[in-house]
mmCIF file of C-alpha atoms in Angstrom:
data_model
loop_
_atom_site.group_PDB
_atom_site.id
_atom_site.type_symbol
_atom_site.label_atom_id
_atom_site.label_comp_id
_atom_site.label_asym_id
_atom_site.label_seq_id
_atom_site.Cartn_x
_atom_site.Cartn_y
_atom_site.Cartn_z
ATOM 1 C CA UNK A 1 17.914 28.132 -27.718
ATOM 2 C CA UNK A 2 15.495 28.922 -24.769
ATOM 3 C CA UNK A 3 12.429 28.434 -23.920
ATOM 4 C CA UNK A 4 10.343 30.080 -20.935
ATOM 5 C CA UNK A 5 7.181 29.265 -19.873
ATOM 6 C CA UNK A 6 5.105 31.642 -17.549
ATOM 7 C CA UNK A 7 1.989 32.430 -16.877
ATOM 8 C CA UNK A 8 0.664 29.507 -14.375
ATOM 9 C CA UNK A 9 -0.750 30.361 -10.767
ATOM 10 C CA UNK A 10 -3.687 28.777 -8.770
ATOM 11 C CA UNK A 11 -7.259 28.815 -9.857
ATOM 12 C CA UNK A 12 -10.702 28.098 -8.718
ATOM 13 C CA UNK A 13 -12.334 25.062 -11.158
ATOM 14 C CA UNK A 14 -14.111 26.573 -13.607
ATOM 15 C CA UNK A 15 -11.819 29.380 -14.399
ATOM 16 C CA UNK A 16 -9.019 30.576 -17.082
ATOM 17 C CA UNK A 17 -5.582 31.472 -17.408
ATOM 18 C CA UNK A 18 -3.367 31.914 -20.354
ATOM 19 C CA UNK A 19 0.290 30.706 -20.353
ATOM 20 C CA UNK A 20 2.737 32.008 -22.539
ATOM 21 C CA UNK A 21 6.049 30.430 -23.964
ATOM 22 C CA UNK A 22 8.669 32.719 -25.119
ATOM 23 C CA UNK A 23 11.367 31.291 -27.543
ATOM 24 C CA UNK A 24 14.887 33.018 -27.727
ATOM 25 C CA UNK A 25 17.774 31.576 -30.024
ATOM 26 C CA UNK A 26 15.930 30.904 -33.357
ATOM 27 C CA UNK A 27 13.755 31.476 -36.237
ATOM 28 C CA UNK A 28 10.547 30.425 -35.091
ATOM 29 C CA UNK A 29 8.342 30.144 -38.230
ATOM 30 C CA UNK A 30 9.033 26.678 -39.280
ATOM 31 C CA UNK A 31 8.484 24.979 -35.927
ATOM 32 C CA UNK A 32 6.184 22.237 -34.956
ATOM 33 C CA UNK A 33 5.114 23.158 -30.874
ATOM 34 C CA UNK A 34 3.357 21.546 -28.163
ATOM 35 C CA UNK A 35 2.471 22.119 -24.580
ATOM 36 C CA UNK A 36 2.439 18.733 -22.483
ATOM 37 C CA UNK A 37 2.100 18.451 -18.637
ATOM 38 C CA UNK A 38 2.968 16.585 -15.487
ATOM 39 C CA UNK A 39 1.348 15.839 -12.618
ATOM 40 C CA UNK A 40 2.863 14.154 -9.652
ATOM 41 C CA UNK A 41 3.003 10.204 -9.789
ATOM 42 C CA UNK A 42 1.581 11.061 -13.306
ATOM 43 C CA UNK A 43 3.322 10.109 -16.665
ATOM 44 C CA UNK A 44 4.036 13.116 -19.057
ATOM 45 C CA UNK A 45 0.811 13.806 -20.857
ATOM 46 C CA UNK A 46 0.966 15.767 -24.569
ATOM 47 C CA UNK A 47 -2.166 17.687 -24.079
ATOM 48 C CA UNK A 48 -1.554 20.237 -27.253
ATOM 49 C CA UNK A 49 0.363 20.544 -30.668
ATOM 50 C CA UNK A 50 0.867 22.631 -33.597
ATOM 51 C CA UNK A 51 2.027 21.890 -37.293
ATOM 52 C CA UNK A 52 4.247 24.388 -38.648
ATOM 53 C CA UNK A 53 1.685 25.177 -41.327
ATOM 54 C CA UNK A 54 -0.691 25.910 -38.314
ATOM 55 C CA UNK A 55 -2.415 22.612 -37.754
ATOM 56 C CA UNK A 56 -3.877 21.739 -34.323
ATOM 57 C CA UNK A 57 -4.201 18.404 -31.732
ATOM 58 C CA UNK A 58 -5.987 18.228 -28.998
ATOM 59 C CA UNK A 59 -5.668 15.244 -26.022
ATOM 60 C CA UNK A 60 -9.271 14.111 -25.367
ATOM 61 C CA UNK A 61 -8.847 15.157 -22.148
ATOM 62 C CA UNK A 62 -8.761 18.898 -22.761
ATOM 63 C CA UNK A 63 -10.816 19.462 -26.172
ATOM 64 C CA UNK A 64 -12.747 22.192 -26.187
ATOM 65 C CA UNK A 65 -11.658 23.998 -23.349
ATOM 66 C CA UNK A 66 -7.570 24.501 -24.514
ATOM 67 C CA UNK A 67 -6.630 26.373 -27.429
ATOM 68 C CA UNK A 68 -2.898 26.413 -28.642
ATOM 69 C CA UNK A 69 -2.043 29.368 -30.881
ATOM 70 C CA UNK A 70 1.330 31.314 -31.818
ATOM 71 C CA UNK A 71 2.373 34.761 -32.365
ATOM 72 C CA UNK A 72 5.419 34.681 -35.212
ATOM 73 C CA UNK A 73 6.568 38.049 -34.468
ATOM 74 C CA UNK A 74 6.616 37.706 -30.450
ATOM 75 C CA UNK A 75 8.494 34.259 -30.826
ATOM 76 C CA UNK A 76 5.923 32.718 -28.396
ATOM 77 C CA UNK A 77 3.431 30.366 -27.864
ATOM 78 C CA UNK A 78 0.214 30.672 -25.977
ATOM 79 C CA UNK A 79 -1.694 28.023 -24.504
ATOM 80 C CA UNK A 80 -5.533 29.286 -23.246
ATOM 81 C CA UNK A 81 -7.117 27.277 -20.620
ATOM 82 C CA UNK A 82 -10.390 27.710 -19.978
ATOM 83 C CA UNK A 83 -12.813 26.207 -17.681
ATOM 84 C CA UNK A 84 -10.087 24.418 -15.491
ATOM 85 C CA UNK A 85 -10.939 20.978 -13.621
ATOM 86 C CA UNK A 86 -8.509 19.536 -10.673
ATOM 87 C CA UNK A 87 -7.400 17.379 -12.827
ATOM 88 C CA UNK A 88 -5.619 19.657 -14.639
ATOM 89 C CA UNK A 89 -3.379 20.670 -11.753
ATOM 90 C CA UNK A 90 -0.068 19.879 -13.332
ATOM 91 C CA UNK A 91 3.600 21.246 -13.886
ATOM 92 C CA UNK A 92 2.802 22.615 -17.921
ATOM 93 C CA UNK A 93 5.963 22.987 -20.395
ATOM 94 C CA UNK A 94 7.138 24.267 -23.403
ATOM 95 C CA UNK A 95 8.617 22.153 -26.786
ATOM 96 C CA UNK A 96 8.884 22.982 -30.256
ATOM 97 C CA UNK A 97 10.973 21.032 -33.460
ATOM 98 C CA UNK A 98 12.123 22.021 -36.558
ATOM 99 C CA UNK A 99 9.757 21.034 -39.387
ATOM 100 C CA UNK A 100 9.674 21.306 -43.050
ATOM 101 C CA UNK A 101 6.518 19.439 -43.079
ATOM 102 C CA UNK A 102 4.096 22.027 -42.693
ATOM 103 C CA UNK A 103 1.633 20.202 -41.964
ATOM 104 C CA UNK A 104 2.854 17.640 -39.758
ATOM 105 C CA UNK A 105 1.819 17.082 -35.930
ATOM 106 C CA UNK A 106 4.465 15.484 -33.365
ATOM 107 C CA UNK A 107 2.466 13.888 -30.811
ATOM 108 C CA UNK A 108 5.051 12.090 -28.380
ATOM 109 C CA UNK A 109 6.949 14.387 -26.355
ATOM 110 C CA UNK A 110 10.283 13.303 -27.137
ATOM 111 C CA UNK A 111 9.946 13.576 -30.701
ATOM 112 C CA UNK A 112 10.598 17.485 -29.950
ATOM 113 C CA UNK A 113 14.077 18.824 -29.848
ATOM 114 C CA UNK A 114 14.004 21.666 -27.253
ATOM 115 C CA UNK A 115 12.004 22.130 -24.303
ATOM 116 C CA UNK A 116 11.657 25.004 -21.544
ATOM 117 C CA UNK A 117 10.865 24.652 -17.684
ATOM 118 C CA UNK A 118 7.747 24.403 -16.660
ATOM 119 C CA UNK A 119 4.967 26.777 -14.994
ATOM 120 C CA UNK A 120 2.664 25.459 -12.069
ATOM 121 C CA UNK A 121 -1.242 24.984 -12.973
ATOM 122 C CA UNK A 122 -2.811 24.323 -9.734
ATOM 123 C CA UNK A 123 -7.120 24.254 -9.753
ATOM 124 C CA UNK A 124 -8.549 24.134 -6.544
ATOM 125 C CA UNK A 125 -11.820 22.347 -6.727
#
């Protein structure tokens, strides 16, 4: 199983980008998924998860400006960032786990089972 994030780069505050996660070695319709991030000197943050039914979590610190979705047929996961602070200058990865429980969020990081490298967010301010 692998897991590939891309899609990171540097932005001004206040602007987008989209980052994608692309999942090889599985099935991926009955997967919880989450993208979490680190900054340096930071600890590991969860900042976005999915059920497998669908269901979505949000970290306070990015609600309303994130939006985790998944395309089924791609095997990926997207995560859209919009109007980016410094703060959220951060390495961002890639997890997903096997659920039957469609409607079940995984909110700590390690509850996952596979997880990809990361992508570099950096926002200049």
């Amino acid at each position: 199983v692998q897991l590939q994030a891309s899609g990171g780069g540097l932005v001004q505050a206040g602007g987008s980008l989209r980052l994608s996660c692309a999942v090889s070695g599985l099935t991926f319709g009955r997967y919880a998924m989450t993208w979490y991030r680190q900054a340096p000197g930071k600890e590991r943050e969860l900042v976005a998860a999915m059920s497998s039914g669908g269901d979505t979590y949000y970290a306070d610190s990015v609600k309303g400006r994130f939006t985790i979705s998944r395309d089924n047929a791609k095997n990926t996961i997207y995560l859209q960032m919009n109007s980016l602070k410094a703060e959220d200058t951060a390495v961002y990865s890639c997890a997903i786990k096997y659920s039957r429980y469609s409607g079940v969020i995984y909110y700590r990081v390690f509850d996952y089972d596979y997880w990809g490298q990361g992508t570099q967010v950096t926002v200049s301010s």
